[in-house]
PDB file of N, CA and C in Angstrom:
ATOM      1  N   HIS A   1     109.541 -87.170  70.799  1.00  0.00           N
ATOM      2  CA  HIS A   1     110.576 -87.399  71.791  1.00  0.00           C
ATOM      3  C   HIS A   1     111.959 -87.009  71.247  1.00  0.00           C
ATOM      4  N   ARG A   2     112.159 -87.211  69.936  1.00  0.00           N
ATOM      5  CA  ARG A   2     113.443 -86.824  69.351  1.00  0.00           C
ATOM      6  C   ARG A   2     113.646 -85.323  69.452  1.00  0.00           C
ATOM      7  N   ALA A   3     112.633 -84.550  69.099  1.00  0.00           N
ATOM      8  CA  ALA A   3     112.739 -83.092  69.140  1.00  0.00           C
ATOM      9  C   ALA A   3     112.904 -82.591  70.578  1.00  0.00           C
ATOM     10  N   LEU A   4     112.197 -83.209  71.505  1.00  0.00           N
ATOM     11  CA  LEU A   4     112.339 -82.836  72.905  1.00  0.00           C
ATOM     12  C   LEU A   4     113.758 -83.131  73.390  1.00  0.00           C
ATOM     13  N   GLY A   5     114.281 -84.284  73.009  1.00  0.00           N
ATOM     14  CA  GLY A   5     115.651 -84.624  73.371  1.00  0.00           C
ATOM     15  C   GLY A   5     116.648 -83.631  72.808  1.00  0.00           C
ATOM     16  N   GLN A   6     116.415 -83.196  71.588  1.00  0.00           N
ATOM     17  CA  GLN A   6     117.314 -82.217  70.973  1.00  0.00           C
ATOM     18  C   GLN A   6     117.262 -80.892  71.734  1.00  0.00           C
ATOM     19  N   ALA A   7     116.076 -80.490  72.148  1.00  0.00           N
ATOM     20  CA  ALA A   7     115.942 -79.260  72.937  1.00  0.00           C
ATOM     21  C   ALA A   7     116.682 -79.394  74.264  1.00  0.00           C
ATOM     22  N   TYR A   8     116.502 -80.525  74.929  1.00  0.00           N
ATOM     23  CA  TYR A   8     117.230 -80.751  76.186  1.00  0.00           C
ATOM     24  C   TYR A   8     118.741 -80.736  75.951  1.00  0.00           C
ATOM     25  N   LEU A   9     119.186 -81.300  74.842  1.00  0.00           N
ATOM     26  CA  LEU A   9     120.615 -81.327  74.535  1.00  0.00           C
ATOM     27  C   LEU A   9     121.154 -79.904  74.400  1.00  0.00           C
ATOM     28  N   VAL A  10     120.424 -79.054  73.707  1.00  0.00           N
ATOM     29  CA  VAL A  10     120.827 -77.659  73.533  1.00  0.00           C
ATOM     30  C   VAL A  10     120.871 -76.936  74.875  1.00  0.00           C
ATOM     31  N   LEU A  11     119.930 -77.267  75.759  1.00  0.00           N
ATOM     32  CA  LEU A  11     119.873 -76.633  77.078  1.00  0.00           C
ATOM     33  C   LEU A  11     120.890 -77.196  78.067  1.00  0.00           C
ATOM     34  N   GLY A  12     121.586 -78.264  77.655  1.00  0.00           N
ATOM     35  CA  GLY A  12     122.563 -78.877  78.547  1.00  0.00           C
ATOM     36  C   GLY A  12     121.964 -79.828  79.558  1.00  0.00           C
ATOM     37  N   ARG A  13     120.704 -80.194  79.372  1.00  0.00           N
ATOM     38  CA  ARG A  13     120.040 -81.141  80.281  1.00  0.00           C
ATOM     39  C   ARG A  13     120.254 -82.544  79.720  1.00  0.00           C
ATOM     40  N   LEU A  14     121.467 -83.043  79.891  1.00  0.00           N
ATOM     41  CA  LEU A  14     121.886 -84.265  79.205  1.00  0.00           C
ATOM     42  C   LEU A  14     121.135 -85.509  79.661  1.00  0.00           C
ATOM     43  N   ASP A  15     120.827 -85.615  80.930  1.00  0.00           N
ATOM     44  CA  ASP A  15     120.077 -86.793  81.393  1.00  0.00           C
ATOM     45  C   ASP A  15     118.682 -86.825  80.782  1.00  0.00           C
ATOM     46  N   ASP A  16     118.032 -85.655  80.741  1.00  0.00           N
ATOM     47  CA  ASP A  16     116.707 -85.586  80.127  1.00  0.00           C
ATOM     48  C   ASP A  16     116.781 -85.861  78.630  1.00  0.00           C
ATOM     49  N   ALA A  17     117.816 -85.350  77.994  1.00  0.00           N
ATOM     50  CA  ALA A  17     118.003 -85.584  76.560  1.00  0.00           C
ATOM     51  C   ALA A  17     118.174 -87.069  76.281  1.00  0.00           C
ATOM     52  N   GLU A  18     118.994 -87.726  77.077  1.00  0.00           N
ATOM     53  CA  GLU A  18     119.211 -89.169  76.892  1.00  0.00           C
ATOM     54  C   GLU A  18     117.893 -89.935  77.046  1.00  0.00           C
ATOM     55  N   ASP A  19     117.136 -89.604  78.072  1.00  0.00           N
ATOM     56  CA  ASP A  19     115.844 -90.273  78.279  1.00  0.00           C
ATOM     57  C   ASP A  19     114.926 -90.082  77.073  1.00  0.00           C
ATOM     58  N   SER A  20     114.873 -88.875  76.553  1.00  0.00           N
ATOM     59  CA  SER A  20     114.001 -88.594  75.410  1.00  0.00           C
ATOM     60  C   SER A  20     114.455 -89.332  74.156  1.00  0.00           C
ATOM     61  N   PHE A  21     115.766 -89.376  73.908  1.00  0.00           N
ATOM     62  CA  PHE A  21     116.263 -90.087  72.731  1.00  0.00           C
ATOM     63  C   PHE A  21     115.990 -91.585  72.850  1.00  0.00           C
ATOM     64  N   LEU A  22     116.159 -92.129  74.042  1.00  0.00           N
ATOM     65  CA  LEU A  22     115.881 -93.554  74.234  1.00  0.00           C
ATOM     66  C   LEU A  22     114.402 -93.853  74.045  1.00  0.00           C
ATOM     67  N   ARG A  23     113.528 -92.953  74.493  1.00  0.00           N
ATOM     68  CA  ARG A  23     112.089 -93.124  74.262  1.00  0.00           C
ATOM     69  C   ARG A  23     111.775 -93.072  72.770  1.00  0.00           C
ATOM     70  N   ALA A  24     112.390 -92.128  72.077  1.00  0.00           N
ATOM     71  CA  ALA A  24     112.180 -92.023  70.629  1.00  0.00           C
ATOM     72  C   ALA A  24     112.597 -93.311  69.932  1.00  0.00           C
ATOM     73  N   LEU A  25     113.702 -93.893  70.377  1.00  0.00           N
ATOM     74  CA  LEU A  25     114.190 -95.121  69.748  1.00  0.00           C
ATOM     75  C   LEU A  25     113.354 -96.337  70.122  1.00  0.00           C
ATOM     76  N   ARG A  26     112.722 -96.313  71.271  1.00  0.00           N
ATOM     77  CA  ARG A  26     111.794 -97.407  71.604  1.00  0.00           C
ATOM     78  C   ARG A  26     110.581 -97.364  70.674  1.00  0.00           C
ATOM     79  N   LEU A  27     110.146 -96.160  70.325  1.00  0.00           N
ATOM     80  CA  LEU A  27     109.013 -96.014  69.414  1.00  0.00           C
ATOM     81  C   LEU A  27     109.403 -96.303  67.969  1.00  0.00           C
ATOM     82  N   ASP A  28     110.613 -95.901  67.593  1.00  0.00           N
ATOM     83  CA  ASP A  28     111.097 -96.110  66.226  1.00  0.00           C
ATOM     84  C   ASP A  28     112.592 -96.400  66.263  1.00  0.00           C
ATOM     85  N   PRO A  29     112.967 -97.671  66.372  1.00  0.00           N
ATOM     86  CA  PRO A  29     114.383 -98.038  66.473  1.00  0.00           C
ATOM     87  C   PRO A  29     115.207 -97.655  65.249  1.00  0.00           C
ATOM     88  N   ARG A  30     114.539 -97.281  64.161  1.00  0.00           N
ATOM     89  CA  ARG A  30     115.238 -96.909  62.936  1.00  0.00           C
ATOM     90  C   ARG A  30     115.273 -95.389  62.731  1.00  0.00           C
ATOM     91  N   SER A  31     115.027 -94.627  63.772  1.00  0.00           N
ATOM     92  CA  SER A  31     115.075 -93.172  63.662  1.00  0.00           C
ATOM     93  C   SER A  31     116.528 -92.722  63.556  1.00  0.00           C
ATOM     94  N   SER A  32     116.925 -92.432  62.335  1.00  0.00           N
ATOM     95  CA  SER A  32     118.313 -92.056  62.079  1.00  0.00           C
ATOM     96  C   SER A  32     118.720 -90.828  62.891  1.00  0.00           C
ATOM     97  N   ASP A  33     117.833 -89.836  62.963  1.00  0.00           N
ATOM     98  CA  ASP A  33     118.165 -88.616  63.706  1.00  0.00           C
ATOM     99  C   ASP A  33     118.328 -88.890  65.199  1.00  0.00           C
ATOM    100  N   ALA A  34     117.448 -89.686  65.770  1.00  0.00           N
ATOM    101  CA  ALA A  34     117.559 -90.015  67.198  1.00  0.00           C
ATOM    102  C   ALA A  34     118.839 -90.801  67.467  1.00  0.00           C
ATOM    103  N   LEU A  35     119.185 -91.720  66.564  1.00  0.00           N
ATOM    104  CA  LEU A  35     120.421 -92.484  66.730  1.00  0.00           C
ATOM    105  C   LEU A  35     121.634 -91.565  66.714  1.00  0.00           C
ATOM    106  N   THR A  36     121.660 -90.641  65.755  1.00  0.00           N
ATOM    107  CA  THR A  36     122.791 -89.723  65.638  1.00  0.00           C
ATOM    108  C   THR A  36     122.872 -88.792  66.834  1.00  0.00           C
ATOM    109  N   LEU A  37     121.741 -88.232  67.235  1.00  0.00           N
ATOM    110  CA  LEU A  37     121.754 -87.294  68.355  1.00  0.00           C
ATOM    111  C   LEU A  37     122.138 -87.977  69.665  1.00  0.00           C
ATOM    112  N   LEU A  38     121.683 -89.204  69.863  1.00  0.00           N
ATOM    113  CA  LEU A  38     122.106 -89.944  71.056  1.00  0.00           C
ATOM    114  C   LEU A  38     123.601 -90.224  70.980  1.00  0.00           C
ATOM    115  N   GLY A  39     124.087 -90.538  69.791  1.00  0.00           N
ATOM    116  CA  GLY A  39     125.531 -90.703  69.606  1.00  0.00           C
ATOM    117  C   GLY A  39     126.279 -89.425  69.948  1.00  0.00           C
ATOM    118  N   ASN A  40     125.753 -88.292  69.520  1.00  0.00           N
ATOM    119  CA  ASN A  40     126.391 -87.005  69.833  1.00  0.00           C
ATOM    120  C   ASN A  40     126.432 -86.768  71.344  1.00  0.00           C
ATOM    121  N   LEU A  41     125.339 -87.110  72.008  1.00  0.00           N
ATOM    122  CA  LEU A  41     125.289 -86.948  73.458  1.00  0.00           C
ATOM    123  C   LEU A  41     126.359 -87.813  74.123  1.00  0.00           C
ATOM    124  N   TYR A  42     126.445 -89.075  73.698  1.00  0.00           N
ATOM    125  CA  TYR A  42     127.453 -89.965  74.277  1.00  0.00           C
ATOM    126  C   TYR A  42     128.865 -89.481  73.965  1.00  0.00           C
ATOM    127  N   ALA A  43     129.094 -88.985  72.766  1.00  0.00           N
ATOM    128  CA  ALA A  43     130.412 -88.450  72.413  1.00  0.00           C
ATOM    129  C   ALA A  43     130.740 -87.247  73.295  1.00  0.00           C
ATOM    130  N   GLN A  44     129.754 -86.393  73.538  1.00  0.00           N
ATOM    131  CA  GLN A  44     129.949 -85.224  74.394  1.00  0.00           C
ATOM    132  C   GLN A  44     130.323 -85.643  75.809  1.00  0.00           C
ATOM    133  N   ARG A  45     129.796 -86.775  76.241  1.00  0.00           N
ATOM    134  CA  ARG A  45     130.108 -87.288  77.578  1.00  0.00           C
ATOM    135  C   ARG A  45     131.392 -88.119  77.600  1.00  0.00           C
ATOM    136  N   GLY A  46     132.048 -88.254  76.460  1.00  0.00           N
ATOM    137  CA  GLY A  46     133.279 -89.025  76.386  1.00  0.00           C
ATOM    138  C   GLY A  46     133.049 -90.519  76.254  1.00  0.00           C
ATOM    139  N   ARG A  47     131.823 -90.920  75.959  1.00  0.00           N
ATOM    140  CA  ARG A  47     131.471 -92.345  75.829  1.00  0.00           C
ATOM    141  C   ARG A  47     131.541 -92.753  74.353  1.00  0.00           C
ATOM    142  N   HIS A  48     132.722 -92.624  73.789  1.00  0.00           N
ATOM    143  CA  HIS A  48     132.908 -92.857  72.353  1.00  0.00           C
ATOM    144  C   HIS A  48     132.587 -94.285  71.939  1.00  0.00           C
ATOM    145  N   SER A  49     132.872 -95.247  72.801  1.00  0.00           N
ATOM    146  CA  SER A  49     132.571 -96.640  72.447  1.00  0.00           C
ATOM    147  C   SER A  49     131.066 -96.896  72.384  1.00  0.00           C
ATOM    148  N   ASP A  50     130.270 -96.056  73.028  1.00  0.00           N
ATOM    149  CA  ASP A  50     128.814 -96.146  72.916  1.00  0.00           C
ATOM    150  C   ASP A  50     128.302 -95.340  71.722  1.00  0.00           C
ATOM    151  N   ALA A  51     129.009 -94.270  71.376  1.00  0.00           N
ATOM    152  CA  ALA A  51     128.573 -93.386  70.295  1.00  0.00           C
ATOM    153  C   ALA A  51     128.778 -94.014  68.917  1.00  0.00           C
ATOM    154  N   VAL A  52     129.901 -94.646  68.706  1.00  0.00           N
ATOM    155  CA  VAL A  52     130.242 -95.162  67.367  1.00  0.00           C
ATOM    156  C   VAL A  52     129.195 -96.136  66.822  1.00  0.00           C
ATOM    157  N   PRO A  53     128.737 -97.129  67.593  1.00  0.00           N
ATOM    158  CA  PRO A  53     127.713 -98.028  67.040  1.00  0.00           C
ATOM    159  C   PRO A  53     126.407 -97.313  66.681  1.00  0.00           C
ATOM    160  N   LEU A  54     126.076 -96.265  67.429  1.00  0.00           N
ATOM    161  CA  LEU A  54     124.870 -95.503  67.101  1.00  0.00           C
ATOM    162  C   LEU A  54     125.044 -94.774  65.778  1.00  0.00           C
ATOM    163  N   TYR A  55     126.216 -94.196  65.546  1.00  0.00           N
ATOM    164  CA  TYR A  55     126.491 -93.543  64.268  1.00  0.00           C
ATOM    165  C   TYR A  55     126.436 -94.554  63.127  1.00  0.00           C
ATOM    166  N   GLU A  56     126.995 -95.721  63.348  1.00  0.00           N
ATOM    167  CA  GLU A  56     126.991 -96.759  62.310  1.00  0.00           C
ATOM    168  C   GLU A  56     125.565 -97.201  61.991  1.00  0.00           C
ATOM    169  N   ARG A  57     124.748 -97.386  63.030  1.00  0.00           N
ATOM    170  CA  ARG A  57     123.346 -97.767  62.805  1.00  0.00           C
ATOM    171  C   ARG A  57     122.595 -96.670  62.069  1.00  0.00           C
ATOM    172  N   SER A  58     122.861 -95.429  62.427  1.00  0.00           N
ATOM    173  CA  SER A  58     122.209 -94.303  61.783  1.00  0.00           C
ATOM    174  C   SER A  58     122.531 -94.267  60.289  1.00  0.00           C
ATOM    175  N   LEU A  59     123.790 -94.448  59.946  1.00  0.00           N
ATOM    176  CA  LEU A  59     124.185 -94.454  58.533  1.00  0.00           C
ATOM    177  C   LEU A  59     123.599 -95.641  57.789  1.00  0.00           C
ATOM    178  N   ALA A  60     123.461 -96.767  58.469  1.00  0.00           N
ATOM    179  CA  ALA A  60     122.877 -97.950  57.826  1.00  0.00           C
ATOM    180  C   ALA A  60     121.398 -97.742  57.520  1.00  0.00           C
ATOM    181  N   VAL A  61     120.724 -96.970  58.375  1.00  0.00           N
ATOM    182  CA  VAL A  61     119.297 -96.700  58.186  1.00  0.00           C
ATOM    183  C   VAL A  61     119.094 -95.739  57.022  1.00  0.00           C
ATOM    184  N   GLY A  62     119.869 -94.685  56.991  1.00  0.00           N
ATOM    185  CA  GLY A  62     119.729 -93.682  55.939  1.00  0.00           C
ATOM    186  C   GLY A  62     120.727 -92.577  56.117  1.00  0.00           C
ATOM    187  N   ARG A  63     121.166 -92.044  55.015  1.00  0.00           N
ATOM    188  CA  ARG A  63     122.169 -90.981  55.069  1.00  0.00           C
ATOM    189  C   ARG A  63     121.484 -89.619  55.152  1.00  0.00           C
ATOM    190  N   THR A  64     121.178 -89.213  56.367  1.00  0.00           N
ATOM    191  CA  THR A  64     120.550 -87.919  56.597  1.00  0.00           C
ATOM    192  C   THR A  64     121.620 -86.868  56.842  1.00  0.00           C
ATOM    193  N   VAL A  65     121.199 -85.627  56.875  1.00  0.00           N
ATOM    194  CA  VAL A  65     122.126 -84.529  57.155  1.00  0.00           C
ATOM    195  C   VAL A  65     122.808 -84.741  58.505  1.00  0.00           C
ATOM    196  N   TYR A  66     122.017 -85.126  59.523  1.00  0.00           N
ATOM    197  CA  TYR A  66     122.605 -85.367  60.850  1.00  0.00           C
ATOM    198  C   TYR A  66     123.643 -86.490  60.780  1.00  0.00           C
ATOM    199  N   ALA A  67     123.303 -87.575  60.142  1.00  0.00           N
ATOM    200  CA  ALA A  67     124.194 -88.737  60.110  1.00  0.00           C
ATOM    201  C   ALA A  67     125.475 -88.425  59.351  1.00  0.00           C
ATOM    202  N   LEU A  68     125.371 -87.722  58.248  1.00  0.00           N
ATOM    203  CA  LEU A  68     126.563 -87.427  57.447  1.00  0.00           C
ATOM    204  C   LEU A  68     127.458 -86.397  58.102  1.00  0.00           C
ATOM    205  N   ASN A  69     126.873 -85.555  58.926  1.00  0.00           N
ATOM    206  CA  ASN A  69     127.655 -84.527  59.597  1.00  0.00           C
ATOM    207  C   ASN A  69     128.422 -85.139  60.736  1.00  0.00           C
TER     208      ASN A  69
END
């Protein structure tokens, strides 16, 4: 679901991307990449107050390339 969400994000299908990232997080709430990518989606939509906690959770889980970027 994380990879599918990322593909949707690249294609600009933001609603589908959000759904996929949320599904990925239901399966694995500690998925650092899904947390970061969902944060990126929210930041792209101007929802910074929703994005920041996702970035913080992602960094707390693990410092991946996505999270550090």
